[in-house]
Short mmCIF file of C-alpha atoms and ligand atoms in Angstrom, two decimals:
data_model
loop_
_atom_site.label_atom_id
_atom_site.label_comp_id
_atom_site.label_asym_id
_atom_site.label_seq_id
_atom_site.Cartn_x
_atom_site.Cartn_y
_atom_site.Cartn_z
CA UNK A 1 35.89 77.62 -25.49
CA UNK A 2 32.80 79.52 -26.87
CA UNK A 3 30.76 78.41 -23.55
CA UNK A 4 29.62 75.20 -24.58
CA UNK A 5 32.40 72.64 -23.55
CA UNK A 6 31.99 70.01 -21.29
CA UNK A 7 36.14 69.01 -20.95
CA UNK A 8 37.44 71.43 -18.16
CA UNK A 9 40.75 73.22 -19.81
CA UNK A 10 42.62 72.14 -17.04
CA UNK A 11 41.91 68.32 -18.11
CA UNK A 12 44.05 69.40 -22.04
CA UNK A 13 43.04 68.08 -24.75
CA UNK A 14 44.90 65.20 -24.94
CA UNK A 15 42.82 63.23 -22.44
CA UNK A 16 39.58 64.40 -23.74
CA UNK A 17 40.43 63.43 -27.91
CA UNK A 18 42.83 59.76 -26.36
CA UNK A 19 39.30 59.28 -24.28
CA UNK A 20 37.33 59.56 -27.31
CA UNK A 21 39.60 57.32 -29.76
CA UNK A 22 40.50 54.23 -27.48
CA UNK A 23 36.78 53.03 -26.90
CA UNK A 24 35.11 49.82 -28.42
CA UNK A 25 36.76 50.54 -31.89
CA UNK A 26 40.26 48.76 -30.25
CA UNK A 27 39.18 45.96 -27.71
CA UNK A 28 35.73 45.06 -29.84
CA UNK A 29 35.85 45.90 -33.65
CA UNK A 30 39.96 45.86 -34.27
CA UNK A 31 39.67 42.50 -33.36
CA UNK A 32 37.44 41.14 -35.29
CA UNK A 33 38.02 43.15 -38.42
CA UNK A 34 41.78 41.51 -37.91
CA UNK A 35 40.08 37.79 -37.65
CA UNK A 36 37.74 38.95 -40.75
CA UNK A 37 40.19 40.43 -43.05
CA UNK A 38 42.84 37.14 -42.78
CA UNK A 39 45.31 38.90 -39.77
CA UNK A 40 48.25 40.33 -40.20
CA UNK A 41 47.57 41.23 -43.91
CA UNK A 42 44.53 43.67 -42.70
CA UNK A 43 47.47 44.95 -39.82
CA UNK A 44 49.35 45.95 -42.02
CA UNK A 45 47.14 48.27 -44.37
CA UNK A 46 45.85 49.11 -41.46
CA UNK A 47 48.98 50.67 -39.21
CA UNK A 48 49.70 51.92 -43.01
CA UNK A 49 46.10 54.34 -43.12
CA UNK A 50 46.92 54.95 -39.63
CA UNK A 51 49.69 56.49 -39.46
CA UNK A 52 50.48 57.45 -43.20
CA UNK A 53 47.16 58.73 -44.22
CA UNK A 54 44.71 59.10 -40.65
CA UNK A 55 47.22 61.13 -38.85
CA UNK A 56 47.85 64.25 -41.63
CA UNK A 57 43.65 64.27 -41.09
CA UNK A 58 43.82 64.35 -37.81
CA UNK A 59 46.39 67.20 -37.25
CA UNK A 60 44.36 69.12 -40.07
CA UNK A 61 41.06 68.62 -37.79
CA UNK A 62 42.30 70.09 -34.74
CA UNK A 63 44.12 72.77 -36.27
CA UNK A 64 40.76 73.87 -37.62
CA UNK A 65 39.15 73.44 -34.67
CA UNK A 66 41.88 75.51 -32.66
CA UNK A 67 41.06 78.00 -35.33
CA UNK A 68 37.65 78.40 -34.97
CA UNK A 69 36.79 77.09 -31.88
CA UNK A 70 33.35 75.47 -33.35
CA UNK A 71 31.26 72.61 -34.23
CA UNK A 72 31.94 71.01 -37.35
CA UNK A 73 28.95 72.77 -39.41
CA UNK A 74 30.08 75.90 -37.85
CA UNK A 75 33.65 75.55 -38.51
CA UNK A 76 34.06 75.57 -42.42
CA UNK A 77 31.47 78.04 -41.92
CA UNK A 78 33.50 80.38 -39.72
CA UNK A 79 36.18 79.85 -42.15
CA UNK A 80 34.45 81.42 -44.74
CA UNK A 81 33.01 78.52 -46.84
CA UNK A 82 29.38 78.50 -46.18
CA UNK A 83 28.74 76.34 -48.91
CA UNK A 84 31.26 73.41 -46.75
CA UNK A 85 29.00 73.73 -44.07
CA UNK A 86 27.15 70.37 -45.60
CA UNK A 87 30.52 68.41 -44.92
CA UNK A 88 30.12 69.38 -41.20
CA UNK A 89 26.63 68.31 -41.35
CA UNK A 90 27.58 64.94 -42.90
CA UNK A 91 30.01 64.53 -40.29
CA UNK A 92 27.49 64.98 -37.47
CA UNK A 93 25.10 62.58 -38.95
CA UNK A 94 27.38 60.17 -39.36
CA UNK A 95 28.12 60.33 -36.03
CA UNK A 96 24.60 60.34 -35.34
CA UNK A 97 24.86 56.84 -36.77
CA UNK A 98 27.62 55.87 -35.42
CA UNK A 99 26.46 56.46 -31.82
CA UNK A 100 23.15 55.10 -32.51
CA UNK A 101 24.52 51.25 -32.83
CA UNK A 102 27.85 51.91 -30.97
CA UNK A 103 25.51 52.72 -27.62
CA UNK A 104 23.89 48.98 -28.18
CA UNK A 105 27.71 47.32 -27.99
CA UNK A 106 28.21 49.36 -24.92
CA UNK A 107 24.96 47.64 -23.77
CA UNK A 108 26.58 44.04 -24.85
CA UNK A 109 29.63 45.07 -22.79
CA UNK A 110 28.02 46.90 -19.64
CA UNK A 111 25.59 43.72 -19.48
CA UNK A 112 29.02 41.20 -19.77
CA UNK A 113 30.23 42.96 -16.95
CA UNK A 114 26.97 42.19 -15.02
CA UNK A 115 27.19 38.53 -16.22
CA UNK A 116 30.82 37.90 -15.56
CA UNK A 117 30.07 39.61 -12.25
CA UNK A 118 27.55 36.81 -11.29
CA UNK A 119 30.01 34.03 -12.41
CA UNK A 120 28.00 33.37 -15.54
CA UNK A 121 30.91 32.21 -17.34
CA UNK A 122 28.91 30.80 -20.22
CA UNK A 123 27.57 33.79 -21.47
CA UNK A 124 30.35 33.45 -24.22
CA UNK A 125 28.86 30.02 -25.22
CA UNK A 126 25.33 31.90 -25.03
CA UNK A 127 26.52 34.93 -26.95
CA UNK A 128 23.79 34.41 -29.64
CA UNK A 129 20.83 34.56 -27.27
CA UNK A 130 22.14 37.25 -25.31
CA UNK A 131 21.99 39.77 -27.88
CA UNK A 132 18.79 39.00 -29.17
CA UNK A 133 17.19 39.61 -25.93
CA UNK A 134 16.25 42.77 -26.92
CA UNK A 135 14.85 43.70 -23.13
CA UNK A 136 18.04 43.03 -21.53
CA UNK A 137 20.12 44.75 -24.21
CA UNK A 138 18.08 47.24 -24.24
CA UNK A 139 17.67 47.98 -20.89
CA UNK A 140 21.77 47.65 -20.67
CA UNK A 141 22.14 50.30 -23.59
CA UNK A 142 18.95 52.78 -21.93
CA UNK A 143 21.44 52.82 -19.20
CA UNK A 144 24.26 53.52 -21.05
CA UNK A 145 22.66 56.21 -23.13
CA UNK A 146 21.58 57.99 -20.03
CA UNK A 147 24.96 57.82 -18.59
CA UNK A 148 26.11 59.64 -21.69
CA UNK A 149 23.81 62.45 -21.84
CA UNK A 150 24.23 63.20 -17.64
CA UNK A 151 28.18 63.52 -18.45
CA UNK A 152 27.52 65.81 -21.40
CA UNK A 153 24.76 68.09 -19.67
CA UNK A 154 26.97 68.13 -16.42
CA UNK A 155 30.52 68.85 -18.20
CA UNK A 156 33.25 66.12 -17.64
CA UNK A 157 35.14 68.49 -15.46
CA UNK A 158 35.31 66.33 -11.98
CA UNK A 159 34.51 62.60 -12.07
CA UNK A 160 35.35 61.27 -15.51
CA UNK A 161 38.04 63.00 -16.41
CA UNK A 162 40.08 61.80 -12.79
CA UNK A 163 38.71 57.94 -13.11
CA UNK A 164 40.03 57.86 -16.77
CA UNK A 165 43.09 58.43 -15.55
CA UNK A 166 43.23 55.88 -13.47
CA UNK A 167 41.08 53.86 -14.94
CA UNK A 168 42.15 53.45 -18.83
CA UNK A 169 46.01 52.57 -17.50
CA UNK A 170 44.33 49.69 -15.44
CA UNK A 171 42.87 48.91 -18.49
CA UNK A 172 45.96 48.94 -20.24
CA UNK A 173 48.09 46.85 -17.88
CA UNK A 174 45.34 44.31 -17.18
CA UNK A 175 44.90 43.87 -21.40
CA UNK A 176 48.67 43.65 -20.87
CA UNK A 177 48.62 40.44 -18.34
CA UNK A 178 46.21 38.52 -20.25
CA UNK A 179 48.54 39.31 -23.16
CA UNK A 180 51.04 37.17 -21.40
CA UNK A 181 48.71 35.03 -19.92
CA UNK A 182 47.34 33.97 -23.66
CA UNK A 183 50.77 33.84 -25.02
CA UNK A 184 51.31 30.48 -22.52
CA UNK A 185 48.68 29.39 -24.13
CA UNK A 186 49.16 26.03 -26.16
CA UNK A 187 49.22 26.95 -29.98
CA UNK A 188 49.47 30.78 -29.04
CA UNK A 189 52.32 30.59 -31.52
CA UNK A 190 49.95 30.17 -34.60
CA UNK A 191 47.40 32.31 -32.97
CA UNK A 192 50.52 34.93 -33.26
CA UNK A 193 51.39 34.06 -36.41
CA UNK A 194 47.75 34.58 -37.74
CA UNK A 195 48.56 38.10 -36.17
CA UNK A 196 51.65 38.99 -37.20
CA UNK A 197 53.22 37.27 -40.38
CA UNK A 198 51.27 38.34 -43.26
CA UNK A 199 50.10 36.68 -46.01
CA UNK A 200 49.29 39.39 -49.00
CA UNK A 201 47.10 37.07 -50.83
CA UNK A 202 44.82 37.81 -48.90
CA UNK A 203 44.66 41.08 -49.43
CA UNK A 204 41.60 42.18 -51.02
CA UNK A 205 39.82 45.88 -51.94
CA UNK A 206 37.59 44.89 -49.27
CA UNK A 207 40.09 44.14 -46.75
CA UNK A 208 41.76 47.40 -47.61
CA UNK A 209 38.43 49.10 -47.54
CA UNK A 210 37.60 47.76 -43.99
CA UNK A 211 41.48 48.55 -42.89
CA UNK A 212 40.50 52.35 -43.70
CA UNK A 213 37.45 52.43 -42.13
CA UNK A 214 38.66 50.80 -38.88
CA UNK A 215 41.48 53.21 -38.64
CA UNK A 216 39.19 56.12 -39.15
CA UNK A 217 36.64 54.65 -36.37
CA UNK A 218 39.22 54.16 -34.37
CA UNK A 219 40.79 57.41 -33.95
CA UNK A 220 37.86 59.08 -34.14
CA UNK A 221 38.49 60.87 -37.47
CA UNK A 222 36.62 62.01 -40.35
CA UNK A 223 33.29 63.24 -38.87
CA UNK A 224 34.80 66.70 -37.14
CA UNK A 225 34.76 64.87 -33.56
CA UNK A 226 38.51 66.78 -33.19
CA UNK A 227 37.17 69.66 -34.82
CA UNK A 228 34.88 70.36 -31.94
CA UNK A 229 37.57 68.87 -29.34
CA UNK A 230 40.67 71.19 -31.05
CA UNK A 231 38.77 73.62 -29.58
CA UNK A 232 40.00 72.31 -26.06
CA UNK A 233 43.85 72.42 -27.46
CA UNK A 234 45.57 76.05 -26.24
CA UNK A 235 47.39 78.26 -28.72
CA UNK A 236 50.75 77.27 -27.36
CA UNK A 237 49.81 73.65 -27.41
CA UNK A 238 51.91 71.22 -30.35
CA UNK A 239 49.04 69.94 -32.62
CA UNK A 240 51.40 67.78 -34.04
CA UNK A 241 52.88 66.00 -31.61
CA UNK A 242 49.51 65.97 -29.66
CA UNK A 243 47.96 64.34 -32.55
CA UNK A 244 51.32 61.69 -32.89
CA UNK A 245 50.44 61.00 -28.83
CA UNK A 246 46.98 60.11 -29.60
CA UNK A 247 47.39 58.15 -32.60
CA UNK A 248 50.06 56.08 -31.27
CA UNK A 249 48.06 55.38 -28.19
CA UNK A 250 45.19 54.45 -30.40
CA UNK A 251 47.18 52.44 -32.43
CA UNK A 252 48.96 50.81 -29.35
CA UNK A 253 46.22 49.76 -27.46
CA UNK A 254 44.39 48.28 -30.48
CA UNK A 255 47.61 46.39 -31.08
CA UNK A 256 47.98 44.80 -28.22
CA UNK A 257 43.94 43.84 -27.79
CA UNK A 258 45.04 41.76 -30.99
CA UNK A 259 48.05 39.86 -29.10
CA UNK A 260 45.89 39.52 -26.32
CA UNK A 261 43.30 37.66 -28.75
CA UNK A 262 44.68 35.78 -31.32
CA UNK A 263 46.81 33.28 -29.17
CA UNK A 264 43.38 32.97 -27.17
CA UNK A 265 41.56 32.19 -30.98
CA UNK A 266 44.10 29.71 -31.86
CA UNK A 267 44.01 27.89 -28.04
CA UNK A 268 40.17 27.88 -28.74
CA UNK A 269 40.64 26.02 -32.40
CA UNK A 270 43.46 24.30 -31.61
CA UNK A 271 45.64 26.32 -33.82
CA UNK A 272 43.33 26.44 -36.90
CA UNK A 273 42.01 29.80 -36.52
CA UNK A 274 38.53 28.80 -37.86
CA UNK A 275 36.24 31.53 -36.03
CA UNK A 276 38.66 33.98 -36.24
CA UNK A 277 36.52 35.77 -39.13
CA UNK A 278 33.48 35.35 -37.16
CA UNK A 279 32.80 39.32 -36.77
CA UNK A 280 31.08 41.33 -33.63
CA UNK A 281 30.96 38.24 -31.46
CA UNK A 282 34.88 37.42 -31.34
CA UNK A 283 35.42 38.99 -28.25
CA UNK A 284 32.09 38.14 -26.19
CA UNK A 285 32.34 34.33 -27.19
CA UNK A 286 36.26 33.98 -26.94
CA UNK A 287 37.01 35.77 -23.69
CA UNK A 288 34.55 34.37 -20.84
CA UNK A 289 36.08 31.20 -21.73
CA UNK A 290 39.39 32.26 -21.04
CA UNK A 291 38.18 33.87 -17.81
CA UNK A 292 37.00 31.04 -16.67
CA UNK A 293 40.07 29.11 -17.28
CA UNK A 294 41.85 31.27 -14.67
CA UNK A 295 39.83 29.92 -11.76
CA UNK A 296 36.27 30.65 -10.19
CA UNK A 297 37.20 33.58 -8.01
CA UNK A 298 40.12 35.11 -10.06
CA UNK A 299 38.02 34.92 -12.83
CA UNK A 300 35.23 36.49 -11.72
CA UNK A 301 37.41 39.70 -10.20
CA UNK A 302 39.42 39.46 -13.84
CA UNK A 303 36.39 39.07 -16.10
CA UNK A 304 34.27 41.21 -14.59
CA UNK A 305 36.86 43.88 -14.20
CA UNK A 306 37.84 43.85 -17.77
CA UNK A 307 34.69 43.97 -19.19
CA UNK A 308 33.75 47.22 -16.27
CA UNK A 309 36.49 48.94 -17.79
CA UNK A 310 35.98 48.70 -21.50
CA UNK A 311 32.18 49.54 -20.64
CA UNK A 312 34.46 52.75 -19.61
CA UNK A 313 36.13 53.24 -22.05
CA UNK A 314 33.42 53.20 -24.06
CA UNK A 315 32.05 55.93 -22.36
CA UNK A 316 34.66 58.45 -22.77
CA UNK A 317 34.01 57.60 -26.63
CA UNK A 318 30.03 58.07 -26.65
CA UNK A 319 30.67 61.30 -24.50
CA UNK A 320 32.77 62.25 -27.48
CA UNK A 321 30.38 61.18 -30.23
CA UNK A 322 27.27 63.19 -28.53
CA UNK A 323 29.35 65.97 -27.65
CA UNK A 324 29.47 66.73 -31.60
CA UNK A 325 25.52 66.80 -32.43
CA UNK A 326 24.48 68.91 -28.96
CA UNK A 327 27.52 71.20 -30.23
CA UNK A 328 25.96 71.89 -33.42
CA UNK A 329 22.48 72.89 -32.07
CA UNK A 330 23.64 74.98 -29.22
CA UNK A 331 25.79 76.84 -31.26
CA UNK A 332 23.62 76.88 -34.48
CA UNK A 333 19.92 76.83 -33.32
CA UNK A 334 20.48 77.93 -29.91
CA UNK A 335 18.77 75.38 -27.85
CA UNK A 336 19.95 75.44 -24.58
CA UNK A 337 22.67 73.05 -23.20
CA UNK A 338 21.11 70.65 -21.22
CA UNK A 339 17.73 70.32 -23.23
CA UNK A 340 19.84 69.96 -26.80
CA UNK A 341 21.76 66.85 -24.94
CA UNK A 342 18.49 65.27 -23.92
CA UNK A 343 16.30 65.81 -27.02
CA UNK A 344 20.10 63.97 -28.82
CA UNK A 345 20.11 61.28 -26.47
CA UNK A 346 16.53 60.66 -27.01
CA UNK A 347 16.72 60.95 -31.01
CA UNK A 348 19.83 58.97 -31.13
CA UNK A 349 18.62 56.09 -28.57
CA UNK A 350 15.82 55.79 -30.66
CA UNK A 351 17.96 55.65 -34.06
CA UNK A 352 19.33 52.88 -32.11
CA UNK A 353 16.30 50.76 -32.07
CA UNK A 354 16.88 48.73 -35.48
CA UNK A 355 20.48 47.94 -34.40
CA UNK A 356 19.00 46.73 -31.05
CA UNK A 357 16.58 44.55 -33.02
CA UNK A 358 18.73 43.49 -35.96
CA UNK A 359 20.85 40.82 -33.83
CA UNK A 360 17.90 38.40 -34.41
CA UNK A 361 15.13 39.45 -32.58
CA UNK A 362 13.40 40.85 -35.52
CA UNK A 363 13.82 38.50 -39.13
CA UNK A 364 13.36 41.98 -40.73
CA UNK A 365 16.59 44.31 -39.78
CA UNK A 366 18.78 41.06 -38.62
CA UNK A 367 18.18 40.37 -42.83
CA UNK A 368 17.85 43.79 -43.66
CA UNK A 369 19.50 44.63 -46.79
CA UNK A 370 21.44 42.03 -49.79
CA UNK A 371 24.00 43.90 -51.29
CA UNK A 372 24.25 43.22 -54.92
CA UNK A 373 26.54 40.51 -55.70
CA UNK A 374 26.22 39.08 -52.59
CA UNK A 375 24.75 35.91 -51.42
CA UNK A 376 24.06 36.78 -47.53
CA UNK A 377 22.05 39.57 -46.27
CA UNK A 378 23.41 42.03 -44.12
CA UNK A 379 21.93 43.35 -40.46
CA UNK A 380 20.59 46.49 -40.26
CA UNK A 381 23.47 47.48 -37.66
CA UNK A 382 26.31 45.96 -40.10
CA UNK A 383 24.10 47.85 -42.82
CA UNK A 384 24.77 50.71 -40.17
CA UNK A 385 28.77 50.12 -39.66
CA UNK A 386 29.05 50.09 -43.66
CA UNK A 387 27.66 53.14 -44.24
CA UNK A 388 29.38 55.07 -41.41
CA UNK A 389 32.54 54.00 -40.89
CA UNK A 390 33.75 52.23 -43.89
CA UNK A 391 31.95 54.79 -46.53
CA UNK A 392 31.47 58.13 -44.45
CA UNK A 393 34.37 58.49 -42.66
CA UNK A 394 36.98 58.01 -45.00
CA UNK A 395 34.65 60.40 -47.45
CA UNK A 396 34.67 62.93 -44.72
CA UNK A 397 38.47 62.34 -44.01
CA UNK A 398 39.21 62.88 -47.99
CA UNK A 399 36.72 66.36 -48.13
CA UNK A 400 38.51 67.65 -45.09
CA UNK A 401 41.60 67.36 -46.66
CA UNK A 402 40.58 68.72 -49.68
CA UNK A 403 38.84 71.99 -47.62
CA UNK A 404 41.82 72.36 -45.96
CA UNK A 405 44.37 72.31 -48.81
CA UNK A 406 42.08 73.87 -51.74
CA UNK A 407 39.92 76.02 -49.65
CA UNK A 408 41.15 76.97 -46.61
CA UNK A 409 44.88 77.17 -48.15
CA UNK A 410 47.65 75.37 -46.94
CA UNK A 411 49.12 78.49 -45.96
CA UNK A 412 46.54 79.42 -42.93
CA UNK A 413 46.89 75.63 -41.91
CA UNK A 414 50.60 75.84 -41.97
CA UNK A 415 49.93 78.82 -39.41
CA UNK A 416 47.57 77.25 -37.33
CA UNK A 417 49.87 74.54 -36.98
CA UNK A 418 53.17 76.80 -36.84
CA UNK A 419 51.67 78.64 -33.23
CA UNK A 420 52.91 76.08 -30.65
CA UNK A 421 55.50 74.58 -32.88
CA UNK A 422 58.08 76.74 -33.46
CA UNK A 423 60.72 74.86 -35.65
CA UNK A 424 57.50 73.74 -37.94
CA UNK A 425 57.75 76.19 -40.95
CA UNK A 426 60.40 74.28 -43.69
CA UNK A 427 61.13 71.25 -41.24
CA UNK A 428 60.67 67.54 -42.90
CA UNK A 429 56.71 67.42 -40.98
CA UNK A 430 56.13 70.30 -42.66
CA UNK A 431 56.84 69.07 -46.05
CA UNK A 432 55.17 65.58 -45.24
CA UNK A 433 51.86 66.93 -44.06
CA UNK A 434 51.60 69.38 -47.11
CA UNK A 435 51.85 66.74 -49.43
CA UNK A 436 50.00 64.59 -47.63
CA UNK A 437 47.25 67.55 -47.70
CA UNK A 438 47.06 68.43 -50.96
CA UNK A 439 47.77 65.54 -53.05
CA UNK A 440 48.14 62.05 -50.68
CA UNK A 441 44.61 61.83 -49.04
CA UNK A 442 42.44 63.24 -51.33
CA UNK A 443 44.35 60.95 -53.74
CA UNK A 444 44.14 58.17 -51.83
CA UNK A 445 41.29 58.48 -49.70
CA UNK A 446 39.07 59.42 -52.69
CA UNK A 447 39.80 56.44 -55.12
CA UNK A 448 39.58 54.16 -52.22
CA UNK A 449 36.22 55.21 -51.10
CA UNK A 450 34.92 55.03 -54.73
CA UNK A 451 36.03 51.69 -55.10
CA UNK A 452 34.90 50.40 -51.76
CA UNK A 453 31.83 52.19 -51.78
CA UNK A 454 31.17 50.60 -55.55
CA UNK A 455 32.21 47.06 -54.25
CA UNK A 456 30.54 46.74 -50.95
CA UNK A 457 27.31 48.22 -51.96
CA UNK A 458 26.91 47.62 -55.70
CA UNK A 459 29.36 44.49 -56.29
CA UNK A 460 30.89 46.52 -58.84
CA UNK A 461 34.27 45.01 -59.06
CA UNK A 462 36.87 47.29 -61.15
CA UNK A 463 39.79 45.58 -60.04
N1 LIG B 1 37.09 55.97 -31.66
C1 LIG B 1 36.09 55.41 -30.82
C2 LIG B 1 36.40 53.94 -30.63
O1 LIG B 1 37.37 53.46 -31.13
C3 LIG B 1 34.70 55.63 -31.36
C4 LIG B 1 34.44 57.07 -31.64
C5 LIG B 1 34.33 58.05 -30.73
C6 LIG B 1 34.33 57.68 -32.90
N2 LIG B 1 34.14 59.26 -31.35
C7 LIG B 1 34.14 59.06 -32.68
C8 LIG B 1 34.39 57.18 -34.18
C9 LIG B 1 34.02 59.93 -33.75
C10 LIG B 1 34.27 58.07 -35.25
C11 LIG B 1 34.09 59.43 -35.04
O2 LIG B 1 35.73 53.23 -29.94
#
């Protein structure tokens, strides 16, 4: 594992890369990008980029990390392709970004958990002010930030890696309950119908843009995060079906956030769904409520609970993202372990600052940028979430597959992929993931950046 791991090999890989995808990305953003994008429409494109077009990038990013057992930069690198070594940098900045605003969220969540804790039910009512108090919030996210970078300079080996065990399946069965609890829920039937019965005229480039983005966020993909975690996956380990495990888990748990949600939306709006769309704040306005609904006491245990373990899950997912940066400087500038995680923290924290401030504490970054073509301006951390996931992960997702099948060869992938899965060579998976490879994603991937990039940013419309 080159030295510089912090996932014991004992833990697999699995753990490690299903720790990294389910974070925030299923329980906060799925949601709202659901509400945003009309429901079951944006579900659809969604599970479609998922599994059709996410997972052939996923299994091509661990095999290449398996390979070369290396950072992103180093990786293509390794490979032989010096001049693809700027891909792997992309990837690490956008992670850079990513972490930088996804570390304040934590903060929202980590502080919910302290609010829920002290019965403070109406935090979801006082949503708006909490996240403009940019001492809390940021005193919330210094804490998670530091929490991050002691796991990373310690190596995951004992404590996290045994809790998330526990921890993420009592996560899963308690998202589970208040599934059934919200489907008793009066009007939970619309709320599920919102969810599940699309309506394709709503369909839009931009809900299809934001459907790609989310599903790259969500299973990490497109930056090299599993290129530096494939590295963790043995040479008599199934890429394929480890990759099918995670994205289904993914995909799973994000699913049933959403039937945990939308029967509480439509309860809340007495079946209209009005708020539905209303973005980052769908889960921290809609949820309290609904905790307190289940009784002072059980409601506090429940609430806090919930919001304790997505804080957690969260963390397995920053652990992930500044795993990839402190990678690429030990192995490429040689700067010691534990000083490259602190100087990242530090740098990234910092990076972190206008998406602390943009959520109205400062006029400047909460109205930081007007796309052309559109009316309202955009926050410096939505500014932030544009840029990274919607426009540089599916970018990175498309160049991979292009390194991979133009570069690299399909042939050495195919090999990669072969060790640890014997019947792979000429079987159906084979066939799909070639194709997929060469000519699906960078198809795909490509034109839909180009027009989503063009739209969101430049309100050029060419459909
Ligand atoms: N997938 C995580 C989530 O859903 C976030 C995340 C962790 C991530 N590592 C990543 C996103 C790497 C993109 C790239 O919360």
């Amino acid at each position: 594992m080159a030295g510089r791991g912090s996932f014991s090999n004992k833990l697999g890989f699995i753990l490690a890369a299903a720790g990294s995808a389910v974070g925030l990305g299923n329980i906060w953003s799925f949601p709202f990008e659901v509400g945003a994008g009309g429901g079951a429409a944006f579900l659809v494109m969604y599970l479609i980029f998922c599994f059709i077009l996410c997972f052939p990038v996923m299994v091509t990013e661990i095999a290449i990390g398996r390979k070369t057992q290396l950072n992103p930069a180093g990786a293509y690198a390794a490979l032989g392709f010096k001049k693809w070594k700027i891909l792997g940098i992309l990837g690490i900045l956008s992670g850079v970004v990513i972490l930088s605003f996804y570390n304040v969220v934590a903060g929202w969540a980590f502080g919910y958990f302290v609010e829920l804790l002290s019965g403070n039910f109406d935090i979801g009512n006082q949503f708006g002010s909490f996240i403009k108090d940019v001492f809390k919030v940021g005193g919330y996210a210094i804490l998670f930030m530091l929490a991050t970078a002691f796991i990373v300079s310690k190596g995951v080996a004992g404590g996290i890696e045994k809790a998330s065990k526990i921890l993420m399946p009592t996560l899963i069965i308690m998202i589970l309950g208040l599934v059934i609890y919200s489907l008793t829920l009066d009007n939970a039937f619309k709320g599920l119908s919102f969810y599940l019965v699309p309506d394709f005229s709503k369909l839009s480039l931009g809900v299809m843009g934001n459907a790609m983005g989310q599903a790259f966020f969500s299973l990490s993909l497109g930056m090299g995060a599993l290129i530096t975690y494939g590295s963790y996956v043995g040479k008599d380990d199934n890429i394929v079906s480890s990759a099918a495990f995670i994205t289904l888990a993914d995909v799973g748990i994000a699913f049933i956030a959403g039937l945990m949600m939308f029967p509480m939306v439509a309860y809340l709006t007495d079946g209209t769904m009005e708020g539905a769309g209303q973005g980052a704040g769908l889960i921290f306005t809609v949820l309290p409520g609904a905790f307190q609904s289940l009784g002072p006491t059980l409601g506090v245990v429940i609430g806090s609970l919930f919001f304790l373990l997505l804080s957690f899950a969260a963390l397995t997912s920053t652990v992930s993202l500044l795993e990839v940066p402190v990678a690429y400087i030990v192995d490429e500038k040689g700067v010691r372990r534990s000083r490259a995680v602190w100087i990242m923290a530090g740098i990234i924290f910092a990076l972190g600052l206008p998406s602390l401030l943009s959520n109205g504490y400062s006029a400047f970054f909460s109205s930081f940028i007007t796309y052309v073509g559109s009316e309202n301006a955009t926050s410096f951390m939505d500014f932030a979430q544009n840029v990274a996931n919607d426009t540089f992960l599916p970018l990175g997702g498309c160049m991979i597959s292009i390194f991979a099948a133009y570069a690299w060869k399909t042939k050495n992938l195919n090999e990669e992929i072969a060790k640890g899965y014997p019947g792979y060579m000429g079987s159906f998976v084979q066939k799909y993931l070639n194709f997929a490879i060469t000519i699906l994603c960078p198809l795909v991937l490509g034109t839909m950046f180009l027009l989503t990039f063009l739209q969101t940013f430049f309100g050029v419309n060419l459909f």
